[in-house]
Coordinates of C-alpha atoms in Angstrom, one line a residue:
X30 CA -10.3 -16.9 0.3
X31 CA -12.0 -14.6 -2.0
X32 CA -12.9 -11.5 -1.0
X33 CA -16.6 -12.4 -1.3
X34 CA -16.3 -14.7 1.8
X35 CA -14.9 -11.8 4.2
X36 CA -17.0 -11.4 6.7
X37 CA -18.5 -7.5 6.6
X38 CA -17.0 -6.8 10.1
X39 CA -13.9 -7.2 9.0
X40 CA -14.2 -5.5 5.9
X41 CA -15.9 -2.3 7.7
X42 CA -13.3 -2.5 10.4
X43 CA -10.2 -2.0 7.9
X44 CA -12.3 0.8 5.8
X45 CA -12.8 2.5 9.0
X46 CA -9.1 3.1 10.3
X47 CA -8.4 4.2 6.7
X48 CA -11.9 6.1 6.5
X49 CA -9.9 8.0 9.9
X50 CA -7.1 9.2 8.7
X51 CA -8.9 10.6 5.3
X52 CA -11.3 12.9 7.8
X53 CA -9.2 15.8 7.8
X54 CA -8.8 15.8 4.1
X55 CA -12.9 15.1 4.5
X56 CA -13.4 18.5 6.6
X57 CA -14.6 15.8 9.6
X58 CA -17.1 14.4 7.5
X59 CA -16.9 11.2 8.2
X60 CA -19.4 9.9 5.5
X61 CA -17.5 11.8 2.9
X62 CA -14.5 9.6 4.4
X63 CA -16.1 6.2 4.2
X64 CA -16.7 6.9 0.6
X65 CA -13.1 8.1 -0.4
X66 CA -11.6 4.6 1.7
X67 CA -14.1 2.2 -0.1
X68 CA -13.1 4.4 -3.5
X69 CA -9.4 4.0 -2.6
X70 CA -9.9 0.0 -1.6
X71 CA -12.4 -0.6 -4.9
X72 CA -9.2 1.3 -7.2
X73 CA -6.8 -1.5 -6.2
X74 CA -9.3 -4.2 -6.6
X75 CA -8.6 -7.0 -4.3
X76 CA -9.7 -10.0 -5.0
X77 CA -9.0 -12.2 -2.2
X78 CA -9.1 -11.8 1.4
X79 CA -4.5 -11.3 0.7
X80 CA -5.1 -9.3 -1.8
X81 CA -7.5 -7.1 0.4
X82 CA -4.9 -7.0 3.5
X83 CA -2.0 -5.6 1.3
X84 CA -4.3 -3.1 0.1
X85 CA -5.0 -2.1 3.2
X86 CA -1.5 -1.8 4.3
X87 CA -0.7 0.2 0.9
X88 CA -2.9 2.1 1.7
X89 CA -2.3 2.8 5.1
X90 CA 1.4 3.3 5.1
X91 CA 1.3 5.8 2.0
X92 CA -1.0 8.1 4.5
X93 CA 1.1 7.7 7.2
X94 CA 4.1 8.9 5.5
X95 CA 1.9 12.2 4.7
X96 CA 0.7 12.4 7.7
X97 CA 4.6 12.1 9.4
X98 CA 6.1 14.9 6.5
X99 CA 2.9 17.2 7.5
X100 CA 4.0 17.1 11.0
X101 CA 8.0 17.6 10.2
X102 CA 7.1 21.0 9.2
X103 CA 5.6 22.4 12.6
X104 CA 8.3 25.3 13.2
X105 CA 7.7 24.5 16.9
X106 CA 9.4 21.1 16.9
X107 CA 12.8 20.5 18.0
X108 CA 15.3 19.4 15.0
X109 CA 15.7 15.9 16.6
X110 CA 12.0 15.6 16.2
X111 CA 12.1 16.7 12.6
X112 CA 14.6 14.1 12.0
X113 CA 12.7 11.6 13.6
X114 CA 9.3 12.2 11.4
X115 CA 11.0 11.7 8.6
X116 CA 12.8 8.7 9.5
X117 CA 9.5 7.2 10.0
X118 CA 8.0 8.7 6.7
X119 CA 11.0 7.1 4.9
X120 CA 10.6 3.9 6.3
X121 CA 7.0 3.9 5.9
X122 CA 7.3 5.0 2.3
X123 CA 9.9 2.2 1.9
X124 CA 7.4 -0.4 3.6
X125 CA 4.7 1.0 1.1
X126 CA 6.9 -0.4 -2.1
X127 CA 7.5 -3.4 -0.3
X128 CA 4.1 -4.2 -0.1
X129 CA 3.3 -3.1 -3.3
X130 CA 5.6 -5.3 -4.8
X131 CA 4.3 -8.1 -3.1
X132 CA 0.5 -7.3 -4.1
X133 CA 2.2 -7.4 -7.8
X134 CA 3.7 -10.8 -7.0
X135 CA 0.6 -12.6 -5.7
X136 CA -1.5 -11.1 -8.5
X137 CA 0.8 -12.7 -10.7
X138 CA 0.8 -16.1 -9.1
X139 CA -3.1 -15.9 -9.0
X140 CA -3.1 -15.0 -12.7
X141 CA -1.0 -18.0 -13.5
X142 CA -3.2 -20.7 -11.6
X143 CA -5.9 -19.9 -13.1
X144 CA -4.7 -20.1 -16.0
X145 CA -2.9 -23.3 -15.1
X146 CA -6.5 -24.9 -14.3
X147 CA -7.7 -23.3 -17.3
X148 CA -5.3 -25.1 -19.9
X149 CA -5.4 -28.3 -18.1
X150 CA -9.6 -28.1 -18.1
X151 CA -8.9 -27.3 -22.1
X152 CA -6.6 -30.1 -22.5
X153 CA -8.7 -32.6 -21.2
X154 CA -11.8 -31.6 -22.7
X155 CA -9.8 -31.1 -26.1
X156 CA -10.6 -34.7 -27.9
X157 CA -14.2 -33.9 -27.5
X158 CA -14.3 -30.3 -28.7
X159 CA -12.4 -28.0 -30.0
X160 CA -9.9 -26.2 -27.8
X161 CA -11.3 -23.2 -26.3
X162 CA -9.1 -19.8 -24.9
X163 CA -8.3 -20.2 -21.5
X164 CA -10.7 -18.5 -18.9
X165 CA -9.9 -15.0 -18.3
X166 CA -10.2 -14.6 -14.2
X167 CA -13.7 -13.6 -12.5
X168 CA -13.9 -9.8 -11.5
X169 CA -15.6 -9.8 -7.6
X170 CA -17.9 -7.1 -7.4
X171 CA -17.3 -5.0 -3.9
X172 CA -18.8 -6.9 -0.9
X173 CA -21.4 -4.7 0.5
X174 CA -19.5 -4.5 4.1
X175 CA -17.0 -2.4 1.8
X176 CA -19.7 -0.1 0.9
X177 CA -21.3 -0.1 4.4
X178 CA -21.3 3.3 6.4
X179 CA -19.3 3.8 9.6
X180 CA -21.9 1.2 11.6
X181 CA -21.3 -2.2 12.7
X182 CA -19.3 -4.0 15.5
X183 CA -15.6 -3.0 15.2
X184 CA -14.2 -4.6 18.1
X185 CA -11.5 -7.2 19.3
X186 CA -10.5 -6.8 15.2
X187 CA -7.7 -3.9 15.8
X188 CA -5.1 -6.9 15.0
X189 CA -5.3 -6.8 11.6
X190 CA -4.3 -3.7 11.4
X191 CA -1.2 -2.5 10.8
X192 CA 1.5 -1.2 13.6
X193 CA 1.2 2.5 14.6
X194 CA 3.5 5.0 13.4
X195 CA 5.3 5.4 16.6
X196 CA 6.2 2.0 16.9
X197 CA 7.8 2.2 13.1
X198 CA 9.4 5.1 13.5
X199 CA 11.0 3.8 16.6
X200 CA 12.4 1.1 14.7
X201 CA 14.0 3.7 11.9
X202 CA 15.7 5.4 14.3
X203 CA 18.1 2.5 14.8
X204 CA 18.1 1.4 11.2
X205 CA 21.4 3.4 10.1
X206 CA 20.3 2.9 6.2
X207 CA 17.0 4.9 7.3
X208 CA 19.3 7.7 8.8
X209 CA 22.0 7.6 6.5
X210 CA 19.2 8.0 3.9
X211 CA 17.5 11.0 5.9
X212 CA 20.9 13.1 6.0
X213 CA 21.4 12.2 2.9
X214 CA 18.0 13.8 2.0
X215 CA 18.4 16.7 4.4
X216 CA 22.2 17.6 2.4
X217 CA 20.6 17.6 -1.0
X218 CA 17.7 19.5 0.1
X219 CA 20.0 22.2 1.9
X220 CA 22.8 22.1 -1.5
X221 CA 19.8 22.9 -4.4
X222 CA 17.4 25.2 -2.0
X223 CA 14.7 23.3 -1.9
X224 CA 12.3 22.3 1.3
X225 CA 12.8 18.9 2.7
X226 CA 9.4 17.3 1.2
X227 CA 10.6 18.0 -2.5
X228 CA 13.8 16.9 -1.9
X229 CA 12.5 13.1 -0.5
X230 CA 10.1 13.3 -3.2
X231 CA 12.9 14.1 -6.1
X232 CA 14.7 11.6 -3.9
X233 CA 12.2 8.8 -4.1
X234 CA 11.8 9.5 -7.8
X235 CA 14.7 8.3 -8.7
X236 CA 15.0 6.0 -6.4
X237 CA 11.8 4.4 -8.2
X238 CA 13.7 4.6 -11.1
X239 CA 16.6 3.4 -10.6
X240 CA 14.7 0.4 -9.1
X241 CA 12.9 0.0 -12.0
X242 CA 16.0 0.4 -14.7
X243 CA 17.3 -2.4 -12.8
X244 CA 14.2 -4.7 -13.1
X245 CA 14.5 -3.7 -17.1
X246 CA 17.8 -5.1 -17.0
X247 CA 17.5 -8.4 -15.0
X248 CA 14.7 -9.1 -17.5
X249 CA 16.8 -8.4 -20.7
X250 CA 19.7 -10.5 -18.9
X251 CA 17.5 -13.6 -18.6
X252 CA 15.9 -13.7 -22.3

């Protein structure tokens, strides 16, 4: 379905739970926050209602994960609670590049059929014409529900949204990767003096690109 066809309560609804968690960084205006969600939403540009979802979720997880590191550094919070906020920003973080590499693969396969149907509209119209390139895909313009201010009916549409942070942190607590991963973090951090966040951030760095060295050579392998 493209993104066109989505009804504007739907689209309103997902711009709103992101439009919430941008109000702080808004200074409670929630205008102000409607305008940096849709801004966020229209930078990925989804083009179908799939497309639109895993943006959402991107989205959604990467300001979690902030919002679970902010918290880590109450001085007030018990060390078992530290531990626990970033367990859940890891595994948020690490549910972020999951998503995003599946936005990248069903761009890809949407790229590829239409330029399927392209080349097989060329080749039949080929004897009477001369070939033509194939068609480059349509760009949809943003639906005016993603536009729309805070108003509309946003209920009984909560479902699409993703899980709360609790419930995903609760599940990284008994993921031993997750934890394994935190210490991890928490023993570099402590060895080279730095604060937690920078350390999970040097740590996701090269993570990232290690990941991608990887994808560089399985590439190479197969030409």
């Amino acid at each position: 379905m493209s993104i066109l066809d989505l009804p504007p309560a739907f689209l309103r609804t997902i711009l709103h739970y992101i439009a919430v968690h941008l109000l702080k960084g808004a200074d409670g205006n929630m205008d102000e926050a409607w305008q940096a969600a849709g801004d966020l939403m229209r930078g990925h540009d989804p083009q179908t209602e799939q497309e639109f979802r895993l943006c959402a979720l991107l989205i959604t997880f990467n300001l979690q994960a902030g919002e679970a590191l902010a918290q880590a550094v109450n001085p007030n919070l018990t060390i078992n609670q530290v531990m626990r906020l970033r367990s859940g920003a890891l595994a948020l973080t690490r549910a972020a590049d999951r998503t995003e590499r599946r936005l990248q693969q069903v761009r890809a396969a949407r790229h590829a059929e239409v330029d399927r149907i392209a080349n097989a509209r060329d080749a039949a119209e080929r004897p009477a014409r001369k070939a033509e390139p194939p068609a480059k895909p349509k760009t949809a313009t943003a639906p005016a529900g993603m536009a729309a201010g805070p108003g509309g009916d946003l209920s009984g549409m909560t479902a699409a949204l993703p899980a709360d942070i609790e419930a995903i942190m609760d599940a990284a607590e008994k993921d031993p990767t997750v934890t394994a991963e935190v210490q991890e973090i928490t023993d570099y951090a402590t060895a080279m003096g730095l604060d937690w966040n920078e350390a999970f951030k040097q740590f996701q760095e090269a993570r990232l690109a290690a990941e991608r060295a990887a994808a560089r050579a399985e590439v190479a392998a197969g030409l």
